[in-house]
Structure formats: structure tokens, C-alpha cells
PDB file of C-alpha atoms and ligand atoms in Angstrom:
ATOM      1  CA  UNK A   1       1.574  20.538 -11.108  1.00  0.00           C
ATOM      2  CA  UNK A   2       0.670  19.073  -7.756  1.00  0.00           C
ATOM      3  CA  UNK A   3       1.648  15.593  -7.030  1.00  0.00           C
ATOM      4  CA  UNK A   4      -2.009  14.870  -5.764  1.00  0.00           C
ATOM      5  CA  UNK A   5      -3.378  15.964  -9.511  1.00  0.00           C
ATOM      6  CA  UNK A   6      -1.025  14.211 -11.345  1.00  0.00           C
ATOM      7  CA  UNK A   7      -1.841  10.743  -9.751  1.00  0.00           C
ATOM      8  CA  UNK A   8      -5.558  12.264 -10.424  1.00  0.00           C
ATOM      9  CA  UNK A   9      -4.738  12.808 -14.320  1.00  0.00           C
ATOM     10  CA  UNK A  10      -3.154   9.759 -14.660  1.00  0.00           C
ATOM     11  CA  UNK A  11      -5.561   7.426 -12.974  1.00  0.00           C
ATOM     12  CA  UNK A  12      -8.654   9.475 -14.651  1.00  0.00           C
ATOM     13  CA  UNK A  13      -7.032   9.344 -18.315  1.00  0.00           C
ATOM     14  CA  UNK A  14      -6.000   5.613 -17.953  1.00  0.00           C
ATOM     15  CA  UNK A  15      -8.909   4.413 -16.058  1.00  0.00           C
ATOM     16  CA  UNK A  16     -10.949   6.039 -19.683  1.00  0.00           C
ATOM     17  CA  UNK A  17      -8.499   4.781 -22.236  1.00  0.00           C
ATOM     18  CA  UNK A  18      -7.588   1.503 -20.531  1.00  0.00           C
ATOM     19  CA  UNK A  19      -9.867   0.231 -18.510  1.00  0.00           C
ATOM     20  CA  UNK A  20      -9.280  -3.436 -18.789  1.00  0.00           C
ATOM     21  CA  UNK A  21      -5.988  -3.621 -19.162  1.00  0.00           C
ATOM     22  CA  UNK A  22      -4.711  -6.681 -18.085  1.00  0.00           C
ATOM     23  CA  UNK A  23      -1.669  -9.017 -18.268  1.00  0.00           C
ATOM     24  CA  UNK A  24      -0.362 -10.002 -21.948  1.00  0.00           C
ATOM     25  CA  UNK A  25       0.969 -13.188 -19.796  1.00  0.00           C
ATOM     26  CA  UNK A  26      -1.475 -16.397 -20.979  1.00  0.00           C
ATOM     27  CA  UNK A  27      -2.658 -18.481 -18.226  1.00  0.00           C
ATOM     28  CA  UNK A  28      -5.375 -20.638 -17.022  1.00  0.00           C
ATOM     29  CA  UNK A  29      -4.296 -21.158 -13.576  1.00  0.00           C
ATOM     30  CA  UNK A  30      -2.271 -19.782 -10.513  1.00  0.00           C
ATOM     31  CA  UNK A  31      -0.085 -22.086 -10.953  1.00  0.00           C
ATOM     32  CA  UNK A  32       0.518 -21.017 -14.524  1.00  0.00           C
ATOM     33  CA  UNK A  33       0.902 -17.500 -13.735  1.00  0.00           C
ATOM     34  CA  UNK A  34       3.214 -18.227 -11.254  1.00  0.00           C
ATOM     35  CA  UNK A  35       5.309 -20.499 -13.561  1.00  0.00           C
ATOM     36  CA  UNK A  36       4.913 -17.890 -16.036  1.00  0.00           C
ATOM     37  CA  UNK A  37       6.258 -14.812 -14.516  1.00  0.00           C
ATOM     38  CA  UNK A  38       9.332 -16.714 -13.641  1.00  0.00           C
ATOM     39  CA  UNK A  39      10.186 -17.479 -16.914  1.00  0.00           C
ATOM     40  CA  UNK A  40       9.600 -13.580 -17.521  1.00  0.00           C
ATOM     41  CA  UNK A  41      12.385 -12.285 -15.523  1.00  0.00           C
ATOM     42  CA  UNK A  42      14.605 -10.435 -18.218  1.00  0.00           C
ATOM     43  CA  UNK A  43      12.515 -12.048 -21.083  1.00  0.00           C
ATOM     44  CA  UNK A  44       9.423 -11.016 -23.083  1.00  0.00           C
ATOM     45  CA  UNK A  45       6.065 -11.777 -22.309  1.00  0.00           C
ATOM     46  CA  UNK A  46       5.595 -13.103 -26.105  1.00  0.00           C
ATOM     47  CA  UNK A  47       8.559 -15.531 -25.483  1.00  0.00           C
ATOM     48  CA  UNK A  48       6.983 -17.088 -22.757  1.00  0.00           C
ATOM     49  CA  UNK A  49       3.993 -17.467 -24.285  1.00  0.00           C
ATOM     50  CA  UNK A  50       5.453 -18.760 -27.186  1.00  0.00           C
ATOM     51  CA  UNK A  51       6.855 -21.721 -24.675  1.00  0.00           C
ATOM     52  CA  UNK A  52       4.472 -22.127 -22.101  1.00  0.00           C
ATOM     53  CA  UNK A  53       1.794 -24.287 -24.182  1.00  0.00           C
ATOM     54  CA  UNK A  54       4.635 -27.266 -24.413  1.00  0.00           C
ATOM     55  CA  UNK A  55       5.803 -26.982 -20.884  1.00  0.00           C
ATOM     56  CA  UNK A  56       2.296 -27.005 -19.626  1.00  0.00           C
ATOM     57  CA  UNK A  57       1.112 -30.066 -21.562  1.00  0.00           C
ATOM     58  CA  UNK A  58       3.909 -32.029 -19.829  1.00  0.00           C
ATOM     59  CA  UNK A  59       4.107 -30.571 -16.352  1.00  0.00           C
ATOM     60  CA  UNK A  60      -0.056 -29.783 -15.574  1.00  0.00           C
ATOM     61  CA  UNK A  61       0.284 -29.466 -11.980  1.00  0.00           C
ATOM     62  CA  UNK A  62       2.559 -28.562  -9.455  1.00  0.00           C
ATOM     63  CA  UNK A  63       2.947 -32.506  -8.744  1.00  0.00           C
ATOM     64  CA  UNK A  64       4.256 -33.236 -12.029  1.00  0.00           C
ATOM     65  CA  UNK A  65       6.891 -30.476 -11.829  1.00  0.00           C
ATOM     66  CA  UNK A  66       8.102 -31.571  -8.521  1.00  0.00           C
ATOM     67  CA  UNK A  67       8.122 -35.194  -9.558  1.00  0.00           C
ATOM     68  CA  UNK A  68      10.634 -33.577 -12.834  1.00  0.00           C
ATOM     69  CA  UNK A  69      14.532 -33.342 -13.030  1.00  0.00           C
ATOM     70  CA  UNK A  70      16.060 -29.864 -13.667  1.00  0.00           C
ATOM     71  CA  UNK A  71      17.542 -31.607 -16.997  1.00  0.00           C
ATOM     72  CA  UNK A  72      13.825 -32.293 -18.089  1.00  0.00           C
ATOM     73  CA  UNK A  73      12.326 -28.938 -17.570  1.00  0.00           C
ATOM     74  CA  UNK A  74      15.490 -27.246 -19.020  1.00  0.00           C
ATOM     75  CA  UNK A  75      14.409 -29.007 -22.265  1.00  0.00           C
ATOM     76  CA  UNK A  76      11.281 -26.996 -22.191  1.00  0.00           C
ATOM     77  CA  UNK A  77      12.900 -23.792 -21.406  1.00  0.00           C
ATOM     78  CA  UNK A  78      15.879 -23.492 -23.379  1.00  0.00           C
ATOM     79  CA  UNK A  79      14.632 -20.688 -25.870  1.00  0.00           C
ATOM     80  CA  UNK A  80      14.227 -18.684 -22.709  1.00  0.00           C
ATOM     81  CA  UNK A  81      16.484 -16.441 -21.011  1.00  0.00           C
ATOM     82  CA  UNK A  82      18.546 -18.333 -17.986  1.00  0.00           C
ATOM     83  CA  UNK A  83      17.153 -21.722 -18.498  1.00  0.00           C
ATOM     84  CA  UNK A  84      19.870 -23.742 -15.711  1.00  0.00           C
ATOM     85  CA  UNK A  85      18.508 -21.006 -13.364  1.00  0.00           C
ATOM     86  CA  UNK A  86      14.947 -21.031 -13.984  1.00  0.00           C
ATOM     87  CA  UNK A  87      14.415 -24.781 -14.679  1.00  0.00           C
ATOM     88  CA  UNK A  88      16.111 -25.002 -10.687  1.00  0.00           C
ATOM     89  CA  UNK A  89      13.873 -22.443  -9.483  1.00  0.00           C
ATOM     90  CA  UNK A  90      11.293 -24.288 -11.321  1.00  0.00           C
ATOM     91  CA  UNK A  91      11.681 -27.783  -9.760  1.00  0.00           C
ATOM     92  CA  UNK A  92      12.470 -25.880  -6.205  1.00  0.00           C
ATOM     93  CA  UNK A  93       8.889 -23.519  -6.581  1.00  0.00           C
ATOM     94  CA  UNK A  94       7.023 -26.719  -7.559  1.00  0.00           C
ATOM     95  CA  UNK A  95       8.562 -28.938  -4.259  1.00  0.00           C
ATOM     96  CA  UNK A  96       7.726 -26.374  -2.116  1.00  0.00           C
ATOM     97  CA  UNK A  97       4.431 -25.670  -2.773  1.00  0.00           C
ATOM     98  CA  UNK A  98       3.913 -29.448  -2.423  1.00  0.00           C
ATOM     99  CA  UNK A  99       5.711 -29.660   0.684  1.00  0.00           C
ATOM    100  CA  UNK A 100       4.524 -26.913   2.350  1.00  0.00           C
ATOM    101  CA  UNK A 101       1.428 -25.245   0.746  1.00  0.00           C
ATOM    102  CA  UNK A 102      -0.324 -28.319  -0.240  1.00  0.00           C
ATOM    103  CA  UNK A 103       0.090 -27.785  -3.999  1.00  0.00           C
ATOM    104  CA  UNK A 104      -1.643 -24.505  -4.054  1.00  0.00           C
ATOM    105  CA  UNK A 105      -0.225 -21.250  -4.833  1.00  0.00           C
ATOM    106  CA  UNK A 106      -0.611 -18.769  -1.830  1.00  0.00           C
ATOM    107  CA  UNK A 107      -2.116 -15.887  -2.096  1.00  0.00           C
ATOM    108  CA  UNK A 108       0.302 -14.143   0.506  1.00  0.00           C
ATOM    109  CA  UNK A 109       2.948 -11.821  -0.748  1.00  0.00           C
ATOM    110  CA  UNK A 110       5.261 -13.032   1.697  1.00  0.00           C
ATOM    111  CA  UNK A 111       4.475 -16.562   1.670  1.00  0.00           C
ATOM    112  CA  UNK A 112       5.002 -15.954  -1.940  1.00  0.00           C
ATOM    113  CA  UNK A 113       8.455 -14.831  -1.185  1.00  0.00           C
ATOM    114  CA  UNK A 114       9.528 -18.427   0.518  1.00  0.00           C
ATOM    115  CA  UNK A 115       9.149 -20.171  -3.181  1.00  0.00           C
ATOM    116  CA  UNK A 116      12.368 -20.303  -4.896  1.00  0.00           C
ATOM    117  CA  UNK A 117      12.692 -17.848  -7.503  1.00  0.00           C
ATOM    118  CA  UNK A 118       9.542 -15.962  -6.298  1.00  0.00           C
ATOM    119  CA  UNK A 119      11.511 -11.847  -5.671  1.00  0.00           C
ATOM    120  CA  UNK A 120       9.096  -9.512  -4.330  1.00  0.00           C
ATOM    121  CA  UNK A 121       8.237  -8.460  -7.600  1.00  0.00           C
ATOM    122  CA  UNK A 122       7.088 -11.823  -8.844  1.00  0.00           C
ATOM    123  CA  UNK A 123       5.512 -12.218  -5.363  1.00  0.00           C
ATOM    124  CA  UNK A 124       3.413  -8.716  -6.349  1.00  0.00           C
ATOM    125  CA  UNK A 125       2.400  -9.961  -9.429  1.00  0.00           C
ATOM    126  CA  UNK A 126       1.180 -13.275  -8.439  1.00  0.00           C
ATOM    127  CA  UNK A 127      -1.187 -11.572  -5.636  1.00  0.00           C
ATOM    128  CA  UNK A 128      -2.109  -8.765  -7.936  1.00  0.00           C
ATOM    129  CA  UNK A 129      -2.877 -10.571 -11.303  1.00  0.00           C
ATOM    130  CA  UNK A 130      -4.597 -13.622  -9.537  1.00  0.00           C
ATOM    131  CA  UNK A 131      -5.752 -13.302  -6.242  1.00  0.00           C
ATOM    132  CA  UNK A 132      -6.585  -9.472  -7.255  1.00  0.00           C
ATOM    133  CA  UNK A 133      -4.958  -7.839  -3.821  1.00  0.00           C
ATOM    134  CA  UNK A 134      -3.975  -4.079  -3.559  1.00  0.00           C
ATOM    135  CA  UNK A 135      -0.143  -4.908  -4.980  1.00  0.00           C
ATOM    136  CA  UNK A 136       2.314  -2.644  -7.397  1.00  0.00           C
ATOM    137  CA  UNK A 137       4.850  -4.875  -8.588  1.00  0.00           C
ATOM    138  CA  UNK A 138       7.918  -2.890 -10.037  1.00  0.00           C
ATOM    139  CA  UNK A 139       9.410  -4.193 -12.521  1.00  0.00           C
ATOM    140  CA  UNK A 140      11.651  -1.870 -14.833  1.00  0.00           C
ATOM    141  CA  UNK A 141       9.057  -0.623 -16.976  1.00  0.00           C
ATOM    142  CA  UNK A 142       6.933   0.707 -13.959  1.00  0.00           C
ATOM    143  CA  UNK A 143       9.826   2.156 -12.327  1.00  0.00           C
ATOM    144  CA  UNK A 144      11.132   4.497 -15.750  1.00  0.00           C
ATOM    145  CA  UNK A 145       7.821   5.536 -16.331  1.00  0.00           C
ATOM    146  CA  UNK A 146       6.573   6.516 -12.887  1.00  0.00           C
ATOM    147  CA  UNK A 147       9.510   8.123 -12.743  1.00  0.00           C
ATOM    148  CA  UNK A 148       9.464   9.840 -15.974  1.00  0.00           C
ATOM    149  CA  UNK A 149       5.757  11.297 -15.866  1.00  0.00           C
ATOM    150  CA  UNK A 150       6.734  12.246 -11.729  1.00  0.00           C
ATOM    151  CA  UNK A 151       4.959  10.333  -9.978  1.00  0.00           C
ATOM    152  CA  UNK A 152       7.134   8.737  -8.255  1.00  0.00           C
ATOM    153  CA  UNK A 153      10.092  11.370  -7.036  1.00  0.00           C
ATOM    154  CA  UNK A 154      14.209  10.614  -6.366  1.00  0.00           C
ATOM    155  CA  UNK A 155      12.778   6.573  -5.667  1.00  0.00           C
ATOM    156  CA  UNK A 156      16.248   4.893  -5.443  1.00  0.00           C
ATOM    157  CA  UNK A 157      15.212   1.517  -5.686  1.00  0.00           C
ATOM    158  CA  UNK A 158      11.689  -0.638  -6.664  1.00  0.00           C
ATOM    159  CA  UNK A 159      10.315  -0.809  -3.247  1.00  0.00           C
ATOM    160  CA  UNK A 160      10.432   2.989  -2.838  1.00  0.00           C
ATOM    161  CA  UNK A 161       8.964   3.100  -6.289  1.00  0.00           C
ATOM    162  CA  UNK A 162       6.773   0.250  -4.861  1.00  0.00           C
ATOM    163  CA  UNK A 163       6.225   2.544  -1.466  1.00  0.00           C
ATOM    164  CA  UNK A 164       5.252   5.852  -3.186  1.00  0.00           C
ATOM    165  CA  UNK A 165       2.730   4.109  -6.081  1.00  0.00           C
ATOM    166  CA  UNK A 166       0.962   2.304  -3.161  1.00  0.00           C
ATOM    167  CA  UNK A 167       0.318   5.344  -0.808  1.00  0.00           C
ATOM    168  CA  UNK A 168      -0.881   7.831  -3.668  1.00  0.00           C
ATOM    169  CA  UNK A 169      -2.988   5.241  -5.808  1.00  0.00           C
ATOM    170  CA  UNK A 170      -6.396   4.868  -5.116  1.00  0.00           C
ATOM    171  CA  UNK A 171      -6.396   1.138  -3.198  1.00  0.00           C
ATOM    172  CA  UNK A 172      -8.861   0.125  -6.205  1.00  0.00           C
ATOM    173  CA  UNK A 173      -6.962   0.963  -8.863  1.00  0.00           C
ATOM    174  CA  UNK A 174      -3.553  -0.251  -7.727  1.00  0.00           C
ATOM    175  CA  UNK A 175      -4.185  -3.432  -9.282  1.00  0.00           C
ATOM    176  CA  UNK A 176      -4.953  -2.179 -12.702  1.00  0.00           C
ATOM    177  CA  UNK A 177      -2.405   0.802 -12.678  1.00  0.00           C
ATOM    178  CA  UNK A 178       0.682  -1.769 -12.784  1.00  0.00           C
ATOM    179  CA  UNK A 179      -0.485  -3.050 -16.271  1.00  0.00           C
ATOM    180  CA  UNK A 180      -1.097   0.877 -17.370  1.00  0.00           C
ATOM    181  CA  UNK A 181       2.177   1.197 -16.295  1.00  0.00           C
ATOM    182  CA  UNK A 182       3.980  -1.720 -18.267  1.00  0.00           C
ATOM    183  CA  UNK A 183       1.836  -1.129 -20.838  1.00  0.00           C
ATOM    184  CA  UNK A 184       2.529   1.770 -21.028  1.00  0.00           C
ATOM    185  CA  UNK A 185       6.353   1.295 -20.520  1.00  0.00           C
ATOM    186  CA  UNK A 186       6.592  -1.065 -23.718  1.00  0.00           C
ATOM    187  CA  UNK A 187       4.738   0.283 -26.034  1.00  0.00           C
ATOM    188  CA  UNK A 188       4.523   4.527 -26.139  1.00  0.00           C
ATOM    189  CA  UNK A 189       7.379   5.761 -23.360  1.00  0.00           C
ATOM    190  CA  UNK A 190       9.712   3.029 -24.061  1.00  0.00           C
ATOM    191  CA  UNK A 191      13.562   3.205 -22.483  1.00  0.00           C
ATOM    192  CA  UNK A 192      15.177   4.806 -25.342  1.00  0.00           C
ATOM    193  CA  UNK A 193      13.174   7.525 -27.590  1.00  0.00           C
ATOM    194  CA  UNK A 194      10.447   7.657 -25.926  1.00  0.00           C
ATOM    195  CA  UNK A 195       7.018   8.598 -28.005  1.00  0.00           C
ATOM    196  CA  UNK A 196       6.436  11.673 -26.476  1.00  0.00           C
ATOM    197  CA  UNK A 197       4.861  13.061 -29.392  1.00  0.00           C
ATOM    198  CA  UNK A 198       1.871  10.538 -29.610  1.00  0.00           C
ATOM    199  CA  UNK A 199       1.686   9.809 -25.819  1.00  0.00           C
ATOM    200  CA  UNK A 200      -1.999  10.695 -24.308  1.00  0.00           C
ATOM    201  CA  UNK A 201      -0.499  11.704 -20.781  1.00  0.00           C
ATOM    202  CA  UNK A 202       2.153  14.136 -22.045  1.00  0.00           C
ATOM    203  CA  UNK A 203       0.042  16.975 -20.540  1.00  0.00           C
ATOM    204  CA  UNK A 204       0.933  15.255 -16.659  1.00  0.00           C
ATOM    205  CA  UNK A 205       4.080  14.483 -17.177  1.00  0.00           C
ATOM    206  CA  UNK A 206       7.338  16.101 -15.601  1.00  0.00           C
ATOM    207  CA  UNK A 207       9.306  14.758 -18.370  1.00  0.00           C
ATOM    208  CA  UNK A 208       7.714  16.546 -21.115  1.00  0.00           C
ATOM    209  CA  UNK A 209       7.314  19.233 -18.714  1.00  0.00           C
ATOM    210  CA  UNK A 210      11.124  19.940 -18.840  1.00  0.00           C
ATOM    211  CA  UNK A 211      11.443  18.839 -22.449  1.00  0.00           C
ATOM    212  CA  UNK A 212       8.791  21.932 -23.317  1.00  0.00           C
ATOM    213  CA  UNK A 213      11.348  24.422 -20.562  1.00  0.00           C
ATOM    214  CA  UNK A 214       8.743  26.355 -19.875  1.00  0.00           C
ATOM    215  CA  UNK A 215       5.056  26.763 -18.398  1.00  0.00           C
ATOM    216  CA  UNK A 216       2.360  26.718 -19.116  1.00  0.00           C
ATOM    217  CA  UNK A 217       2.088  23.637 -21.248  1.00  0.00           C
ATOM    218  CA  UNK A 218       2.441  24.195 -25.506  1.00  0.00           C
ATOM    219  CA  UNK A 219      -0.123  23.435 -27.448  1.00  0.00           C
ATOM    220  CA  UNK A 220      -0.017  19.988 -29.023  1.00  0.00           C
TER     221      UNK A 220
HETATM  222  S1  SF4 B   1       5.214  12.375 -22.426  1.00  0.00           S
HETATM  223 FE1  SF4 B   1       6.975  11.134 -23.028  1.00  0.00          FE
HETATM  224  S2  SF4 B   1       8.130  10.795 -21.157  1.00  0.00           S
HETATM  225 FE2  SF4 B   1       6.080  11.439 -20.564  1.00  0.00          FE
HETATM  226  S3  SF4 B   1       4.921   9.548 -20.245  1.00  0.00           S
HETATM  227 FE3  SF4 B   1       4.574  10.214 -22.338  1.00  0.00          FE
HETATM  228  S4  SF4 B   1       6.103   9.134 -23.544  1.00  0.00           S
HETATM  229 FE4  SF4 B   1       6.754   9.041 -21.409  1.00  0.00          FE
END
């Protein structure tokens, strides 16, 4: 298959089957989100959601946080993966934005970047989740499984992965096709085993391709 109709399958078949897919991150803010996806980084989404509702009833606004000690907000955090780091990123993030963005979250990728423990990833998702731009954040879900179904080809790292998702997805659907991707990463062509047998794409995808060793496609 050509690379130019697999992106086509794949955006036409999840655009059909999910098409508003969206974040399983709550939030009610940018500010929120932002916190939020920090306190992702190697941790579930259901985790932090589980924690958020405390943390946000005592710091509201970037103010509060930056007014906090990293012993406070590591109270808050505990149950989550690398609470020292994150509840110091936290504090840093929330001083910053006071200091420098006038307690609003930026809507800048690389503006993002400045905050402490804002990666390019976060950065991505930030811009792409709230402020809606053209970004493909890649975290390791999105880079198996646009690997896996071939649509992204020998990417060595995520910002190749990043590089080759941007140029060959529609601008419009960039935003949307991260969350396919994710969602599609967690819940059908997970790491190990994937569900091959009850996956809706399996007729695009290189993976199953080879698994099948031959062409055409079997009949499933
Ligand atoms: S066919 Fe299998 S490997 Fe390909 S996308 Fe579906 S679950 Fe993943």
C-alpha cells in the first residue's frame, strides 16, 4: 500500500468511528491541563484524575501554586509517579508563568518549552488540546502505533515521529489524530499482544500486513 493511502485510510476510518475523540485528561482550564499533563508523564490519565480534584481545590490559580512550598504540593501528589520531581516542576511552572507570562498559560509551543517541566511533548499537548493549533505530540503510545500500522517509517526518535505525522496529516485533523492515536495505543494495539484480531484498521496496517506474509489481504 502507498504511504499517501494509508494516511487516507486511517484518517477516513477514524475521522467515521471517532470523531470526537478527545482527551480522557479532566480539566476546566489551561492552567489545569497544563498542571495535568505534568503529572501524566509515566502515569495514567485515570491517576491523575483521580488526584487532580484535591490539588485543584487548594492551588486554583497559578498564584496560589507559586505562593506554595514543594513540601505542600508533594502532599497532593504523592500517589503519583515522581512526586519530589513534579511537585518542583510544579512550583517552578507556576513562578514562571507569574513572572513572565502574567499568569496565563501561552499558547506558544516554544514559549511552552521555557516552563519547567514543560518537554516538547507536554508543550504539543498544551497547544493542541487547548489552544487547538496544528500539533502531534508523541508520546509512546503515538510513536508504537504509527509505527506499527506504517505510517510513520524507520522514525528514530519522537520528533521524527513528530516530523513525518505533521507533513502527511491533513493540517485539520492533526489535532484530533493524536487522541486516535493514544486512544488507540491503550486500548486495541496496546505494547504487548496487541488486538489485532478486533482492530478496525487492520486492513492499513504494515504490521498485520507482515503478520498475514502475504498479499493480498485475508479475509477477516
Ligand atoms: S492491526 Fe494490530 S498492529 Fe495493526 S494497528 Fe491494529 S492492533 Fe495495531
Amino acid at each position: 500500500m502507498k504511504k499517501a493511502d494509508r494516511y487516507q485510510q486511517f484518517v477516513e476510518y477514524f475521522s467515521k468511528h471517532q470523531p470526537d475523540a478527545v482527551t480522557e485528561l479532566e480539566y476546566e482550564n489551561p492552567y489545569q491541563l497544563l498542571v495535568s499533563v505534568i503529572l501524566s508523564a509515566q502515569c495514567t490519565d485515570k491517576r491523575v484524575n483521580m488526584t487532580t480534584p484535591a490539588f485543584f481545590k487548594n492551588f486554583p490559580t497559578p498564584e496560589v501554586l507559586a505562593a506554595s512550598s514543594q513540601v505542600e504540593v508533594f502532599q497532593y501528589i504523592k500517589s503519583i509517579s515522581y512526586p519530589n520531581n513534579k511537585a518542583k516542576h510544579l512550583v517552578g511552572m507556576a513562578k514562571m508563568l507569574m513572572n513572565d507570562f502574567g499568569g496565563e498559560v501561552p499558547a506558544d509551543v516554544d514559549q511552552l518549552q521555557k516552563l519547567p517541566g514543560v518537554g516538547r511533548k507536554t508543550a504539543n499537548v498544551v497547544a493542541s488540546v487547548v489552544f487547538n493549533k496544528a500539533c502531534m505530540p508523541v508520546d509512546t503510545h503515538v510513536f508504537r502505533v504509527s509505527a506499527r500500522i506504517g505510517l510513520t517509517v524507520n522514525a528514530k526518535n519522537p520528533l521524527q515521529a513528530e516530523q513525518q505525522l505533521v507533513k502527511n496529516i491533513p493540517e485539520e485533523k492533526i489535532s484530533i489524530a493524536h487522541h486516535w492515536l493514544i486512544l488507540h495505543g491503550r486500548y486495541v494495539c496496546i505494547a504487548r499482544n496487541p488486538k489485532c484480531h478486533e482492530c478496525g484498521i487492520k486492513q492499513l496496517c504494515k504490521y498485520y500486513e507482515k503478520l498475514q506474509g502475504k498479499r493480498p489481504y485475508p479475509p477477516h
